[in-house]
Amino acid sequence: MSEQRSGKWIMHLDMDAFFASVEQRDHPEYRGRPVIVGALPGSRGVVATCSYEARQFGVRSAMPISEAHRRCPQAIYVRPGMGRYADVSKQVMTLLSDISPVVEPVSIDEAYIDITGLEKLFGTVEKIAAMTKQRIFEQTQLNCSIGVGPNRLIAKLASEFDKPNGLKIVSPEQVQAFLDPLPVADLRGVGRQTVKSINRLGIFTVHDLRRCSQELLQQQFGERGAQHLYNQARGIASDLVGQVSERKSISKEHTFGQDVSDQQLIRDWFRRLSSEVGRSTRKKELAGHVISIKVRFSNFETHTRQQRLRTPLDTDSTIFQHALALFEKSGFANRAVRLIGVGLSVWEAEEPLMGDLFESEVESQRDKKLYSALDEISDKFGDGTVTLGLPKR
Ligand code: TTP
Ligand code: MG
């Protein structure tokens, strides 16, 4: 089964209820019970994630903890133990790279793996997926869901399809039949607002979407948005898997003439460097997945800090906000600095940044226009000629 004569096999793996499962593993008394990881009841924070037992009560990631507590007061509430989660994540990623040399971690509990050609080594793709699940379980006592398909989109949808503890293979011949009954909300970059506008057109499933003319989609979602939906409805997507490479890191740095402790000045330079990084990123039609900062103190001691992002960045203000937050969080803020830098590690955006775009369509379209106008002016007159009025902190 699942013989694929040409083309690729991409596997997507995502741990089930990740933080909550680690807690249940480490605290046997939590097993089989609703566990909510995140803020504690009585605070103003949110749910990071919750066990599947808690999901039955309607609790979800990012829900205010007060709402979660209303829905499920009997749950066990725990604060995240990031160190332990990061250790497990490392274990899982290492194990994946023992199976294939081409692994792309996309978040703490999720990765794409190119398993093309590994059949000779391990047997069918079904066997490879089952072996991966088994190895992960043996090493971590945790379940994951795996999807395999001819490209990233199908692999990702397949892993979501069969959650939790799922294993779903979609061969190239099965792609259309797999996609057609799915609700459009399952597609990438289709947020709540987009679903509403699509539903208004009488489109509910991928099958409906496929029958919709490209003109109509273009009228509604612009050329890029329409193309993205059109492609997804037909299972057309990138099959490239790769680690974020240094080569594709865009960074800018500034050395001060003399050591600087003025926080406002440092902030202004972070803002300026962020704009430069943003501009280069947009020019290349890329989006950043890891943001980094570099700080050199007067004694030449140099530090870097980086953070993987849940949502790709390409606007000056978001790059600036993340860079500054990293700086402030790192406790560097009260020392005199000699150099600062901002960097984004990027890879080709496999899809336009539609999640953001469609959530507030008008605003994002305006932002895009504004940014491309700013980019043009800066190209003509040099860096730093114009910057946006970025939020003051
Ligand atoms: P997800 O893989 O999105 O969620 P999950 O693993 O908890 O559950 P699922 O079985 O549906 O995959 O995210 C992985 C971890 O990232 C999750 O365990 C906690 C963290 N996270 C947050 O902190 N905030 C969020 O809003 C989300 C979605 C996840
Ligand atoms: Mg997960």
Coordinates of C-alpha atoms and ligand atoms in Angstrom, one line a residue:
M1 CA 0.0 0.0 0.0
S2 CA 0.9 3.6 -0.4
E3 CA 3.5 3.1 -3.1
Q4 CA 4.6 6.4 -4.4
R5 CA 6.5 6.2 -7.6
S6 CA 7.7 9.8 -7.8
G7 CA 7.4 12.8 -5.5
K8 CA 7.9 13.0 -1.9
W9 CA 6.6 11.7 1.4
I10 CA 6.4 14.3 4.1
M11 CA 5.6 13.4 7.7
H12 CA 4.2 15.8 10.3
L13 CA 4.4 15.0 13.9
D14 CA 2.6 16.8 16.8
M15 CA 2.7 15.7 20.4
D16 CA -0.8 15.3 22.0
A17 CA -1.8 17.8 24.7
F18 CA 1.9 18.3 25.1
F19 CA 2.4 20.2 28.3
A20 CA -0.5 18.5 30.0
S21 CA 0.7 15.0 28.9
V22 CA 4.1 15.7 30.4
E23 CA 2.4 16.6 33.7
Q24 CA 0.3 13.5 33.6
R25 CA 3.4 11.4 32.9
D26 CA 5.3 13.0 35.8
H27 CA 2.4 12.9 38.2
P28 CA 0.6 9.6 37.9
E29 CA -2.2 10.9 40.2
Y30 CA -3.1 13.3 37.3
R31 CA -3.7 10.6 34.8
G32 CA -7.3 10.2 33.5
R33 CA -8.2 13.6 35.0
P34 CA -8.7 17.0 33.6
V35 CA -5.4 18.9 33.8
I36 CA -5.1 22.5 32.9
V37 CA -1.6 24.0 32.4
G38 CA -1.2 27.7 32.4
A39 CA -2.2 30.5 34.8
L40 CA -3.8 29.6 38.1
P41 CA -7.5 30.3 38.8
G42 CA -7.9 33.7 40.4
S43 CA -5.3 35.3 38.1
R44 CA -5.8 37.1 34.8
G45 CA -3.8 34.7 32.7
V46 CA -4.8 32.1 30.1
V47 CA -4.7 28.4 29.5
A48 CA -1.5 27.2 27.7
T49 CA -3.0 23.8 27.1
C50 CA -5.1 21.1 28.8
S51 CA -5.5 17.4 28.8
Y52 CA -8.1 15.8 26.5
E53 CA -10.2 15.0 29.7
A54 CA -10.4 18.8 30.2
R55 CA -11.3 19.4 26.5
Q56 CA -14.5 17.6 27.1
F57 CA -15.6 20.5 29.2
G58 CA -14.8 22.9 26.4
V59 CA -11.5 24.2 27.8
R60 CA -9.1 25.3 25.1
S61 CA -5.6 26.8 24.7
A62 CA -5.5 30.6 25.1
M63 CA -8.9 30.7 27.0
P64 CA -8.9 33.0 30.0
I65 CA -8.3 30.9 33.1
S66 CA -11.4 32.4 34.7
E67 CA -13.5 30.9 31.9
A68 CA -11.7 27.6 32.1
H69 CA -12.4 27.5 35.8
R70 CA -16.1 28.2 35.2
R71 CA -16.2 25.3 32.8
C72 CA -14.1 22.9 34.8
P73 CA -13.6 23.8 38.4
Q74 CA -12.7 20.2 39.4
A75 CA -9.6 20.2 37.0
I76 CA -6.0 20.1 38.3
Y77 CA -4.4 23.5 37.7
V78 CA -0.7 23.5 37.2
R79 CA 1.9 26.1 36.2
P80 CA 4.0 25.3 33.2
G81 CA 7.4 23.6 33.8
M82 CA 9.1 24.8 30.6
G83 CA 12.4 23.2 31.4
R84 CA 10.9 19.7 31.4
Y85 CA 8.9 20.4 28.3
A86 CA 12.0 21.7 26.5
D87 CA 14.0 18.5 27.5
V88 CA 11.3 16.3 26.1
S89 CA 11.1 18.4 23.0
K90 CA 14.9 18.0 22.5
Q91 CA 14.6 14.2 23.0
V92 CA 11.8 14.0 20.4
M93 CA 13.7 16.1 17.8
T94 CA 16.9 14.1 18.4
L95 CA 15.0 10.8 17.9
L96 CA 13.5 12.2 14.7
S97 CA 16.9 13.1 13.3
D98 CA 17.9 9.5 13.9
I99 CA 15.2 8.5 11.5
S100 CA 15.7 11.1 8.8
P101 CA 18.4 13.7 8.2
V102 CA 15.8 16.2 7.1
V103 CA 13.9 17.4 10.1
E104 CA 12.3 20.8 10.6
P105 CA 11.1 21.5 14.1
V106 CA 8.3 24.1 13.8
S107 CA 7.4 24.5 17.5
I108 CA 8.2 22.9 20.8
D109 CA 6.1 19.9 20.0
E110 CA 5.8 19.7 16.3
A111 CA 8.1 18.9 13.3
Y112 CA 8.1 18.1 9.6
I113 CA 10.2 15.2 8.5
D114 CA 11.1 14.4 5.0
I115 CA 10.9 10.6 4.8
T116 CA 11.3 10.2 1.0
G117 CA 13.3 7.3 0.1
L118 CA 13.5 5.8 3.6
E119 CA 11.3 2.9 2.6
K120 CA 14.3 1.0 1.5
L121 CA 15.7 1.3 5.0
F122 CA 12.6 0.9 7.1
G123 CA 9.8 -0.5 5.0
T124 CA 6.6 1.3 3.9
V125 CA 5.7 4.8 5.1
E126 CA 3.1 3.2 7.4
K127 CA 5.9 1.3 9.0
I128 CA 8.0 4.4 9.3
A129 CA 5.2 6.3 11.0
A130 CA 4.3 3.5 13.3
M131 CA 8.0 3.0 14.2
T132 CA 8.4 6.7 15.0
K133 CA 5.4 6.7 17.3
Q134 CA 6.6 3.6 19.0
R135 CA 10.1 5.0 19.5
I136 CA 8.8 8.2 20.9
F137 CA 6.5 6.4 23.3
E138 CA 9.3 4.1 24.5
Q139 CA 11.6 7.0 25.2
T140 CA 9.2 9.5 26.6
Q141 CA 6.0 7.6 27.5
L142 CA 4.1 10.2 25.5
N143 CA 1.7 9.9 22.6
C144 CA 1.9 11.9 19.4
S145 CA -0.1 12.1 16.2
I146 CA 1.5 11.6 12.9
G147 CA 0.3 12.5 9.4
V148 CA 2.0 11.5 6.2
G149 CA 1.3 12.9 2.7
P150 CA 2.9 14.1 -0.5
N151 CA 3.4 17.7 0.9
R152 CA 3.4 19.7 4.1
L153 CA -0.2 20.7 3.9
I154 CA -1.5 17.2 3.6
A155 CA 0.9 15.9 6.2
K156 CA -0.2 18.6 8.7
L157 CA -3.9 18.1 8.0
A158 CA -3.5 14.3 8.3
S159 CA -1.8 14.6 11.7
E160 CA -4.7 16.8 12.9
F161 CA -7.3 14.6 11.4
D162 CA -6.6 11.6 13.6
K163 CA -5.7 13.3 16.9
P164 CA -5.0 12.2 19.6
N165 CA -2.7 9.2 19.2
G166 CA -3.3 9.3 15.5
L167 CA -1.6 7.9 12.5
K168 CA -3.0 8.8 9.1
I169 CA -1.4 8.3 5.7
V170 CA -2.7 10.1 2.7
S171 CA -1.3 8.9 -0.6
P172 CA -1.2 11.3 -3.6
E173 CA -4.2 9.5 -5.1
Q174 CA -6.2 9.9 -1.9
V175 CA -5.5 13.6 -1.5
Q176 CA -8.7 15.0 -3.1
A177 CA -11.0 12.5 -1.4
F178 CA -9.3 13.3 1.9
L179 CA -9.6 17.1 1.5
D180 CA -13.1 17.4 0.1
P181 CA -15.2 16.8 3.2
L182 CA -13.0 18.9 5.5
P183 CA -14.5 22.2 6.7
V184 CA -12.6 25.2 5.2
A185 CA -11.7 26.2 8.7
D186 CA -9.2 23.4 8.7
L187 CA -7.1 25.0 6.0
R188 CA -4.0 27.0 6.8
G189 CA -4.4 30.7 7.5
V190 CA -8.2 30.6 7.6
G191 CA -9.1 32.3 10.8
R192 CA -12.5 33.0 12.2
Q193 CA -13.1 36.1 10.1
T194 CA -12.1 34.3 6.9
V195 CA -14.4 31.4 7.7
K196 CA -17.3 33.9 8.1
S197 CA -16.6 35.6 4.7
I198 CA -16.2 32.2 3.0
N199 CA -19.4 30.8 4.6
R200 CA -21.3 33.9 3.4
L201 CA -20.4 32.8 -0.2
G202 CA -22.1 29.4 0.6
I203 CA -18.8 27.7 0.9
F204 CA -18.5 25.3 3.9
T205 CA -16.3 22.4 2.8
V206 CA -13.1 22.1 0.7
H207 CA -15.3 20.5 -1.9
D208 CA -17.5 23.7 -2.1
L209 CA -14.3 25.8 -2.2
R210 CA -13.0 23.8 -5.1
R211 CA -16.1 24.5 -7.1
C212 CA -15.9 28.3 -6.5
S213 CA -14.5 30.3 -9.4
Q214 CA -11.1 31.9 -9.0
E215 CA -12.6 35.3 -9.9
L216 CA -15.0 35.2 -7.0
L217 CA -12.2 34.3 -4.6
Q218 CA -10.1 37.1 -6.0
Q219 CA -12.9 39.6 -5.4
Q220 CA -13.2 38.5 -1.9
F221 CA -9.7 37.8 -0.8
G222 CA -7.4 39.5 -3.2
E223 CA -5.0 37.8 -5.6
R224 CA -2.7 36.2 -3.1
G225 CA -5.4 35.1 -0.7
A226 CA -7.4 33.6 -3.6
Q227 CA -4.4 31.7 -4.9
H228 CA -3.6 30.4 -1.5
L229 CA -7.2 29.1 -1.0
Y230 CA -7.3 27.8 -4.6
N231 CA -4.1 25.8 -4.1
Q232 CA -5.0 24.4 -0.8
A233 CA -8.4 23.2 -2.0
R234 CA -6.5 21.1 -4.6
G235 CA -3.8 19.9 -2.2
I236 CA -1.1 21.9 -3.8
A237 CA 1.6 23.0 -1.3
S238 CA 5.3 23.0 -0.7
D239 CA 7.0 19.7 -0.1
L240 CA 10.3 21.3 1.1
V241 CA 11.4 20.5 4.6
G242 CA 14.5 22.1 6.0
Q243 CA 16.1 23.5 9.1
V244 CA 16.3 27.2 9.5
S245 CA 19.6 27.9 7.9
E246 CA 22.1 30.5 8.9
R247 CA 22.2 31.6 5.3
K248 CA 18.7 32.7 5.5
S249 CA 19.1 34.7 8.6
I250 CA 18.6 38.4 8.1
S251 CA 20.3 40.5 10.7
K252 CA 21.4 44.1 11.3
E253 CA 23.6 45.5 14.1
H254 CA 24.9 48.8 15.3
T255 CA 28.1 49.6 17.2
F256 CA 27.8 52.7 19.3
G257 CA 30.6 55.4 19.1
Q258 CA 30.8 55.1 22.9
D259 CA 29.2 52.8 25.4
V260 CA 25.6 53.6 25.9
S261 CA 23.4 53.2 29.0
D262 CA 20.6 55.5 27.9
Q263 CA 17.6 53.1 27.7
Q264 CA 15.7 55.4 25.4
L265 CA 18.6 55.6 22.9
I266 CA 19.0 51.8 23.0
R267 CA 15.3 51.4 22.4
D268 CA 15.4 53.8 19.4
W269 CA 18.2 51.8 17.9
F270 CA 16.3 48.5 18.4
R271 CA 13.4 50.2 16.6
R272 CA 15.6 51.3 13.8
L273 CA 17.4 47.9 13.4
S274 CA 14.0 46.2 13.5
S275 CA 12.8 48.3 10.7
E276 CA 15.8 47.5 8.6
V277 CA 15.4 43.8 9.3
G278 CA 11.7 44.0 8.5
R279 CA 12.4 45.8 5.2
S280 CA 15.0 43.2 4.0
T281 CA 12.6 40.4 5.1
R282 CA 9.7 41.8 3.1
K283 CA 11.8 42.6 0.1
K284 CA 12.7 38.9 -0.2
E285 CA 9.1 37.9 0.5
L286 CA 10.2 36.0 3.6
A287 CA 8.8 35.7 7.1
G288 CA 10.8 35.2 10.3
H289 CA 10.3 32.2 12.5
V290 CA 13.0 32.8 15.0
I291 CA 13.9 36.2 16.4
S292 CA 17.3 36.9 17.9
I293 CA 19.1 39.8 19.5
K294 CA 22.8 40.3 20.1
V295 CA 24.2 42.5 22.8
R296 CA 27.8 43.4 23.4
F297 CA 28.8 45.1 26.7
S298 CA 31.6 47.6 27.2
N299 CA 34.0 44.7 28.3
F300 CA 33.2 43.0 24.9
E301 CA 31.2 40.3 26.6
T302 CA 28.7 39.3 23.9
H303 CA 25.4 37.6 24.4
T304 CA 22.7 36.4 22.0
R305 CA 19.1 35.5 22.9
Q306 CA 16.6 33.9 20.6
Q307 CA 13.0 32.9 20.5
R308 CA 11.1 30.7 18.2
L309 CA 7.8 32.3 17.2
R310 CA 4.3 30.8 16.9
T311 CA 3.4 33.3 14.2
P312 CA 5.9 34.4 11.5
L313 CA 6.9 38.0 11.7
D314 CA 7.5 40.5 8.9
T315 CA 6.3 43.8 10.2
D316 CA 8.6 46.4 11.8
S317 CA 6.5 46.9 14.8
T318 CA 6.2 43.2 15.7
I319 CA 9.9 42.6 15.2
F320 CA 10.6 45.6 17.4
Q321 CA 8.3 44.4 20.1
H322 CA 9.7 40.9 20.2
A323 CA 13.3 42.2 20.1
L324 CA 12.8 44.6 22.9
A325 CA 10.9 42.1 25.0
L326 CA 13.9 39.7 24.6
F327 CA 16.2 42.4 25.6
E328 CA 14.2 43.4 28.7
K329 CA 13.6 39.8 29.7
S330 CA 17.3 39.0 29.5
G331 CA 18.1 41.4 32.3
F332 CA 20.6 43.4 30.1
A333 CA 18.7 46.6 30.5
N334 CA 20.8 48.2 33.1
R335 CA 24.3 47.7 31.7
A336 CA 26.2 49.9 29.3
V337 CA 26.3 48.4 25.8
R338 CA 28.7 48.8 23.0
L339 CA 26.7 47.0 20.2
I340 CA 23.2 45.7 19.7
G341 CA 21.8 43.6 16.9
V342 CA 18.5 42.2 15.7
G343 CA 18.1 39.1 13.6
L344 CA 15.4 37.0 12.0
S345 CA 15.9 33.5 10.9
V346 CA 13.6 32.8 8.0
W347 CA 12.6 30.5 5.3
E348 CA 10.4 31.0 2.3
A349 CA 6.9 31.6 3.5
E350 CA 5.0 28.6 2.3
E351 CA 1.8 30.6 2.5
P352 CA 1.1 34.3 2.7
L353 CA 0.7 35.4 6.3
M354 CA -3.1 35.0 6.0
G355 CA -3.8 34.2 9.6
D356 CA -3.0 37.8 10.4
L357 CA -4.1 39.2 7.1
F358 CA -7.7 38.0 7.4
E359 CA -8.2 38.4 11.1
S360 CA -8.4 42.2 10.5
E361 CA -8.5 42.4 6.8
V362 CA -8.8 46.2 6.5
E363 CA -6.0 46.9 8.9
S364 CA -3.6 44.4 7.5
Q365 CA -4.2 45.5 3.9
R366 CA -3.5 49.0 5.1
D367 CA -0.4 47.9 6.9
K368 CA 0.9 46.1 3.9
K369 CA 0.4 49.2 1.7
L370 CA 2.0 51.4 4.3
Y371 CA 5.0 49.1 4.7
S372 CA 5.6 48.8 1.0
A373 CA 5.4 52.6 0.6
L374 CA 7.8 53.0 3.4
D375 CA 10.1 50.4 1.9
E376 CA 10.1 52.3 -1.4
I377 CA 11.0 55.6 0.3
S378 CA 13.8 54.0 2.3
D379 CA 15.2 52.4 -0.8
K380 CA 15.4 55.8 -2.5
F381 CA 16.6 57.9 0.4
G382 CA 18.5 55.5 2.6
D383 CA 17.8 53.6 5.8
G384 CA 16.1 55.4 8.7
T385 CA 14.7 58.2 6.5
V386 CA 11.2 57.2 7.6
T387 CA 10.0 54.9 10.3
L388 CA 6.5 54.2 11.5
G389 CA 5.3 55.7 14.7
L390 CA 5.9 52.4 16.6
P391 CA 4.3 51.9 20.0
K392 CA 6.3 53.6 22.7
R393 CA 7.2 51.5 25.6
Ligands
TTP1 P1 -0.3 22.4 20.4 O1 0.4 21.3 19.7 O2 -1.1 23.4 19.6 O3 -1.3 21.8 21.5 P2 -1.2 20.5 22.4 O4 0.0 19.7 22.1 O5 -1.3 20.9 23.8 O6 -2.5 19.7 22.0 P3 -2.8 18.9 20.6 O7 -3.0 17.5 21.1 O8 -4.0 19.5 20.1 O9 -1.6 19.1 19.8 O10 0.8 23.2 21.3 C1 1.9 22.6 21.9 C2 2.1 23.2 23.2 O11 2.4 24.6 23.1 C3 1.0 23.1 24.2 O12 1.0 21.9 24.9 C4 1.2 24.3 25.1 C5 1.8 25.3 24.2 N1 0.8 26.3 23.8 C6 0.6 27.5 24.5 O13 1.4 27.7 25.4 N2 -0.3 28.4 24.1 C7 -1.2 28.2 23.0 O14 -2.0 29.0 22.7 C8 -1.0 26.9 22.3 C9 -1.9 26.6 21.2 C10 0.0 26.0 22.7
MG2 MG 0.5 19.3 20.1

